[in-house]
mmCIF file of C-alpha atoms in Angstrom:
data_model
loop_
_atom_site.group_PDB
_atom_site.id
_atom_site.type_symbol
_atom_site.label_atom_id
_atom_site.label_comp_id
_atom_site.label_asym_id
_atom_site.label_seq_id
_atom_site.Cartn_x
_atom_site.Cartn_y
_atom_site.Cartn_z
ATOM 1 C CA MET A 1 76.874 -59.588 -45.772
ATOM 2 C CA LYS A 2 76.712 -60.626 -49.333
ATOM 3 C CA GLU A 3 79.616 -62.135 -51.202
ATOM 4 C CA VAL A 4 82.592 -59.809 -51.659
ATOM 5 C CA ILE A 5 85.510 -60.254 -54.031
ATOM 6 C CA ALA A 6 88.071 -57.506 -52.962
ATOM 7 C CA ILE A 7 90.926 -56.354 -55.296
ATOM 8 C CA ASP A 8 93.719 -54.544 -53.644
ATOM 9 C CA GLY A 9 97.004 -53.052 -54.902
ATOM 10 C CA PRO A 10 99.057 -49.975 -55.642
ATOM 11 C CA SER A 11 98.079 -47.113 -57.963
ATOM 12 C CA GLY A 12 98.226 -47.820 -61.748
ATOM 13 C CA ALA A 13 98.073 -51.633 -61.267
ATOM 14 C CA GLY A 14 94.977 -51.904 -63.253
ATOM 15 C CA LYS A 15 92.387 -52.599 -60.477
ATOM 16 C CA THR A 16 89.618 -50.466 -61.931
ATOM 17 C CA THR A 17 89.645 -52.070 -65.367
ATOM 18 C CA ILE A 18 90.064 -55.603 -63.976
ATOM 19 C CA ALA A 19 87.477 -55.227 -61.333
ATOM 20 C CA LYS A 20 84.858 -54.016 -63.905
ATOM 21 C CA PHE A 21 85.446 -56.981 -66.206
ATOM 22 C CA VAL A 22 85.414 -59.489 -63.319
ATOM 23 C CA ALA A 23 82.185 -58.050 -61.848
ATOM 24 C CA LYS A 24 80.456 -58.305 -65.210
ATOM 25 C CA GLU A 25 81.666 -61.985 -65.613
ATOM 26 C CA LEU A 26 80.346 -62.957 -62.252
ATOM 27 C CA GLY A 27 77.256 -60.895 -62.450
ATOM 28 C CA PHE A 28 78.205 -59.026 -59.326
ATOM 29 C CA ASN A 29 77.924 -55.211 -58.795
ATOM 30 C CA TYR A 30 81.186 -53.089 -58.939
ATOM 31 C CA LEU A 31 82.363 -50.653 -56.269
ATOM 32 C CA ASP A 32 85.301 -48.433 -56.921
ATOM 33 C CA THR A 33 86.459 -47.150 -53.508
ATOM 34 C CA GLY A 34 89.190 -45.074 -55.073
ATOM 35 C CA ALA A 35 86.588 -43.014 -56.859
ATOM 36 C CA LEU A 36 84.844 -42.395 -53.545
ATOM 37 C CA TYR A 37 88.046 -41.018 -52.028
ATOM 38 C CA ARG A 38 88.630 -38.929 -55.138
ATOM 39 C CA ALA A 39 85.104 -37.505 -54.722
ATOM 40 C CA VAL A 40 85.913 -36.560 -50.959
ATOM 41 C CA ALA A 41 89.060 -34.985 -52.065
ATOM 42 C CA PHE A 42 87.132 -33.070 -54.729
ATOM 43 C CA ALA A 43 84.573 -31.906 -52.228
ATOM 44 C CA LEU A 44 87.159 -30.749 -49.718
ATOM 45 C CA ARG A 45 89.246 -28.965 -52.381
ATOM 46 C CA ASP A 46 86.070 -27.358 -53.683
ATOM 47 C CA HIS A 47 85.742 -25.801 -50.352
ATOM 48 C CA GLY A 48 89.297 -24.598 -50.101
ATOM 49 C CA VAL A 49 90.303 -27.271 -47.561
ATOM 50 C CA GLU A 50 94.227 -27.845 -47.370
ATOM 51 C CA ALA A 51 96.015 -31.067 -46.334
ATOM 52 C CA GLU A 52 97.156 -29.446 -43.055
ATOM 53 C CA ASP A 53 93.726 -28.232 -41.987
ATOM 54 C CA SER A 54 92.279 -29.620 -38.762
ATOM 55 C CA ASP A 55 89.768 -32.370 -38.462
ATOM 56 C CA ASN A 56 87.178 -29.914 -37.345
ATOM 57 C CA VAL A 57 87.483 -28.132 -40.645
ATOM 58 C CA LEU A 58 87.173 -31.423 -42.589
ATOM 59 C CA ARG A 59 84.236 -32.432 -40.538
ATOM 60 C CA GLU A 60 82.335 -29.357 -41.241
ATOM 61 C CA ILE A 61 82.522 -30.084 -45.001
ATOM 62 C CA LEU A 62 81.999 -33.862 -44.694
ATOM 63 C CA GLU A 63 78.786 -33.397 -42.754
ATOM 64 C CA LYS A 64 77.413 -31.530 -45.719
ATOM 65 C CA THR A 65 78.745 -34.074 -48.316
ATOM 66 C CA GLY A 66 76.806 -36.929 -49.822
ATOM 67 C CA ILE A 67 78.724 -39.303 -52.043
ATOM 68 C CA ALA A 68 77.361 -42.332 -53.851
ATOM 69 C CA PHE A 69 78.684 -44.823 -56.529
ATOM 70 C CA ASN A 70 75.939 -46.160 -58.898
ATOM 71 C CA GLY A 71 77.639 -49.312 -60.064
ATOM 72 C CA GLU A 72 77.836 -48.053 -63.635
ATOM 73 C CA GLY A 73 80.912 -45.923 -63.260
ATOM 74 C CA LYS A 74 79.228 -42.734 -62.252
ATOM 75 C CA VAL A 75 80.301 -41.142 -58.943
ATOM 76 C CA MET A 76 77.675 -38.663 -57.524
ATOM 77 C CA LEU A 77 78.641 -35.781 -55.172
ATOM 78 C CA ASN A 78 75.483 -34.309 -53.582
ATOM 79 C CA GLY A 79 73.494 -35.485 -56.551
ATOM 80 C CA ARG A 80 75.878 -34.291 -59.211
ATOM 81 C CA ASP A 81 77.910 -36.536 -61.430
ATOM 82 C CA VAL A 82 81.613 -35.740 -60.950
ATOM 83 C CA SER A 83 83.065 -38.901 -62.576
ATOM 84 C CA GLY A 84 85.102 -36.797 -65.059
ATOM 85 C CA GLU A 85 86.281 -34.099 -62.772
ATOM 86 C CA ILE A 86 87.746 -36.382 -60.156
ATOM 87 C CA ARG A 87 90.130 -38.048 -62.684
ATOM 88 C CA THR A 88 92.765 -35.402 -62.680
ATOM 89 C CA LYS A 89 96.287 -35.175 -61.552
ATOM 90 C CA GLU A 90 95.332 -32.835 -58.856
ATOM 91 C CA MET A 91 92.815 -35.397 -57.516
ATOM 92 C CA ASP A 92 95.319 -38.160 -57.793
ATOM 93 C CA HIS A 93 97.368 -36.266 -55.222
ATOM 94 C CA TYR A 94 94.738 -35.102 -52.939
ATOM 95 C CA SER A 95 92.881 -38.310 -52.813
ATOM 96 C CA SER A 96 95.997 -39.979 -51.386
ATOM 97 C CA VAL A 97 96.712 -37.094 -48.991
ATOM 98 C CA PHE A 98 93.177 -36.939 -47.621
ATOM 99 C CA SER A 99 92.795 -40.724 -47.432
ATOM 100 C CA ALA A 100 95.510 -40.787 -44.864
ATOM 101 C CA ARG A 101 93.219 -38.904 -42.444
ATOM 102 C CA LYS A 102 91.171 -41.029 -40.093
ATOM 103 C CA ILE A 103 88.162 -38.772 -40.228
ATOM 104 C CA VAL A 104 87.908 -39.216 -44.022
ATOM 105 C CA ARG A 105 88.381 -43.024 -43.788
ATOM 106 C CA ASP A 106 85.694 -43.281 -41.156
ATOM 107 C CA PHE A 107 83.417 -41.209 -43.224
ATOM 108 C CA LEU A 108 83.566 -43.661 -46.201
ATOM 109 C CA LEU A 109 84.035 -46.946 -44.206
ATOM 110 C CA GLU A 110 80.462 -47.315 -43.312
ATOM 111 C CA ALA A 111 79.193 -46.501 -46.828
ATOM 112 C CA GLN A 112 81.538 -49.152 -48.347
ATOM 113 C CA ARG A 113 80.464 -51.804 -46.066
ATOM 114 C CA SER A 114 76.801 -50.941 -46.233
ATOM 115 C CA ALA A 115 76.982 -51.595 -50.047
ATOM 116 C CA ALA A 116 77.806 -55.154 -49.365
ATOM 117 C CA LEU A 117 74.763 -55.739 -47.247
ATOM 118 C CA GLN A 118 72.538 -55.403 -50.359
ATOM 119 C CA GLU A 119 74.501 -56.831 -53.406
ATOM 120 C CA ASN A 120 77.314 -59.149 -54.142
ATOM 121 C CA LEU A 121 80.339 -56.984 -54.930
ATOM 122 C CA VAL A 122 83.650 -56.844 -56.678
ATOM 123 C CA VAL A 123 85.341 -54.117 -54.702
ATOM 124 C CA GLU A 124 88.651 -52.529 -55.724
ATOM 125 C CA GLY A 125 90.955 -50.099 -53.906
ATOM 126 C CA ARG A 126 93.797 -49.787 -51.387
ATOM 127 C CA ASP A 127 93.043 -51.507 -48.050
ATOM 128 C CA THR A 128 89.922 -53.302 -49.315
ATOM 129 C CA THR A 129 91.448 -56.537 -48.401
ATOM 130 C CA THR A 130 92.959 -55.566 -45.092
ATOM 131 C CA VAL A 131 90.650 -52.989 -43.554
ATOM 132 C CA VAL A 132 87.328 -52.483 -45.300
ATOM 133 C CA PHE A 133 86.547 -56.206 -46.199
ATOM 134 C CA PRO A 134 88.827 -58.324 -44.138
ATOM 135 C CA GLY A 135 86.254 -61.146 -44.338
ATOM 136 C CA ALA A 136 85.951 -60.938 -48.144
ATOM 137 C CA LYS A 137 85.182 -64.277 -49.783
ATOM 138 C CA LYS A 138 88.301 -63.898 -52.021
ATOM 139 C CA LYS A 139 91.130 -61.387 -51.786
ATOM 140 C CA ILE A 140 93.365 -60.419 -54.783
ATOM 141 C CA PHE A 141 96.427 -58.187 -54.613
ATOM 142 C CA LEU A 142 97.087 -56.958 -58.014
ATOM 143 C CA ASP A 143 100.543 -55.584 -58.692
ATOM 144 C CA ALA A 144 102.794 -54.386 -61.516
ATOM 145 C CA SER A 145 106.265 -52.943 -61.833
ATOM 146 C CA LEU A 146 106.786 -49.133 -61.222
ATOM 147 C CA GLU A 147 107.823 -48.735 -64.927
ATOM 148 C CA GLU A 148 104.585 -50.528 -66.223
ATOM 149 C CA ARG A 149 102.289 -48.598 -63.951
ATOM 150 C CA ALA A 150 103.976 -45.261 -64.912
ATOM 151 C CA ARG A 151 103.388 -46.214 -68.616
ATOM 152 C CA ARG A 152 99.674 -46.980 -68.045
ATOM 153 C CA ARG A 153 99.183 -43.747 -66.170
ATOM 154 C CA TYR A 154 100.847 -41.882 -68.995
ATOM 155 C CA LEU A 155 98.771 -43.444 -71.553
ATOM 156 C CA GLN A 156 95.555 -42.971 -69.507
ATOM 157 C CA TYR A 157 96.195 -39.221 -69.238
ATOM 158 C CA LYS A 158 97.267 -38.985 -72.767
ATOM 159 C CA GLY A 159 94.011 -40.485 -73.873
ATOM 160 C CA LYS A 160 92.076 -37.791 -71.919
ATOM 161 C CA GLY A 161 94.076 -35.022 -73.493
ATOM 162 C CA ILE A 162 95.965 -34.384 -70.112
ATOM 163 C CA GLN A 163 99.578 -33.364 -70.554
ATOM 164 C CA ILE A 164 102.105 -35.327 -68.568
ATOM 165 C CA SER A 165 105.531 -36.789 -69.368
ATOM 166 C CA MET A 166 106.717 -40.276 -68.650
ATOM 167 C CA ASP A 167 109.215 -38.947 -66.144
ATOM 168 C CA ASP A 168 106.361 -37.088 -64.352
ATOM 169 C CA ALA A 169 104.093 -40.115 -64.397
ATOM 170 C CA ARG A 170 106.886 -42.231 -62.900
ATOM 171 C CA SER A 171 107.646 -39.708 -60.172
ATOM 172 C CA LYS A 172 103.998 -39.345 -59.104
ATOM 173 C CA ILE A 173 103.470 -43.061 -58.984
ATOM 174 C CA ALA A 174 106.588 -43.554 -56.915
ATOM 175 C CA GLU A 175 105.550 -40.709 -54.588
ATOM 176 C CA ARG A 176 102.136 -42.251 -54.165
ATOM 177 C CA ASP A 177 103.604 -45.669 -53.452
ATOM 178 C CA ARG A 178 105.699 -44.106 -50.608
ATOM 179 C CA ARG A 179 102.789 -42.157 -49.211
ATOM 180 C CA ASP A 180 100.351 -45.194 -49.365
ATOM 181 C CA ALA A 181 102.883 -47.662 -47.846
ATOM 182 C CA GLY A 182 104.175 -45.338 -45.126
ATOM 183 C CA ARG A 183 101.074 -43.866 -43.710
ATOM 184 C CA ASP A 184 99.917 -44.707 -40.220
ATOM 185 C CA ILE A 185 96.258 -45.407 -41.014
ATOM 186 C CA ALA A 186 95.598 -48.405 -43.254
ATOM 187 C CA PRO A 187 98.929 -48.594 -45.097
ATOM 188 C CA LEU A 188 99.107 -50.411 -48.349
ATOM 189 C CA LYS A 189 100.131 -53.988 -47.806
ATOM 190 C CA VAL A 190 99.425 -57.484 -48.875
ATOM 191 C CA ALA A 191 96.804 -59.486 -46.831
ATOM 192 C CA PRO A 192 98.300 -62.762 -45.690
ATOM 193 C CA ASP A 193 95.490 -64.732 -47.427
ATOM 194 C CA ALA A 194 95.427 -62.726 -50.634
ATOM 195 C CA PHE A 195 96.078 -64.024 -54.091
ATOM 196 C CA SER A 196 98.889 -62.144 -55.688
ATOM 197 C CA ILE A 197 99.181 -61.418 -59.276
ATOM 198 C CA ASP A 198 101.918 -59.332 -60.944
ATOM 199 C CA SER A 199 100.242 -58.002 -64.216
ATOM 200 C CA SER A 200 103.394 -56.398 -65.658
ATOM 201 C CA ASP A 201 103.660 -58.908 -68.534
ATOM 202 C CA LEU A 202 100.093 -60.055 -68.646
ATOM 203 C CA SER A 203 97.327 -58.869 -70.898
ATOM 204 C CA ILE A 204 93.979 -57.855 -69.391
ATOM 205 C CA GLY A 205 92.374 -61.014 -70.555
ATOM 206 C CA GLN A 206 95.106 -63.169 -68.876
ATOM 207 C CA VAL A 207 94.634 -61.302 -65.527
ATOM 208 C CA ILE A 208 90.849 -61.687 -65.631
ATOM 209 C CA GLN A 209 91.218 -65.401 -66.514
ATOM 210 C CA GLU A 210 93.680 -65.927 -63.493
ATOM 211 C CA ILE A 211 91.277 -64.071 -61.136
ATOM 212 C CA LEU A 212 88.192 -65.947 -62.252
ATOM 213 C CA HIS A 213 89.957 -69.275 -62.003
ATOM 214 C CA TYR A 214 91.024 -68.360 -58.357
ATOM 215 C CA VAL A 215 87.599 -67.180 -57.459
ATOM 216 C CA ARG A 216 85.914 -70.218 -58.847
ATOM 217 C CA ASN A 217 88.539 -72.833 -57.944
ATOM 218 C CA GLY A 218 90.312 -71.428 -55.010
ATOM 219 C CA SER A 219 93.720 -71.511 -56.545
#
């Protein structure tokens, strides 16, 4: 396996933005595992799959599903760019719901690990430090307060023209936290050897510099 820098943390903590900058600075490829789960959720919902459907129903769709991430921010579903379509409130919800299913996690686990066989990676997403890449060279847990994460999600949606209130953003982030931390399979948690950063009161530049210092100096 090549070198892997894994960035974990709750929804809205800024993992995607930070990981892209860190990857560019280090000259590594970038892998957004959350986007892969969103793409799976998109594929399943596109076929009318519901959260309570059986593994057999999910397996039938997954066997016909090809998902790839090209390292430039484009998520391909069966050869089609779905990068924009997966960034919705609906996919926020269903990516979390379906990611709790073992059949979905198994489907994507091999693809994620295979990516690290070819290139040095900065990988971000929930459980990247605890399950997907427990042997990562460096592990970071990026956190922020609920209020700050809700504010960021509100601004993110507003910038895309998606209507959402601050209260709704806060409620959805809190619901996601409960679901991610409470699920039986790969729950959200801090790896014992992870470097933890609370980005609530830090700029993007400050977070990047802290991570780069940790990666290069080990502290």
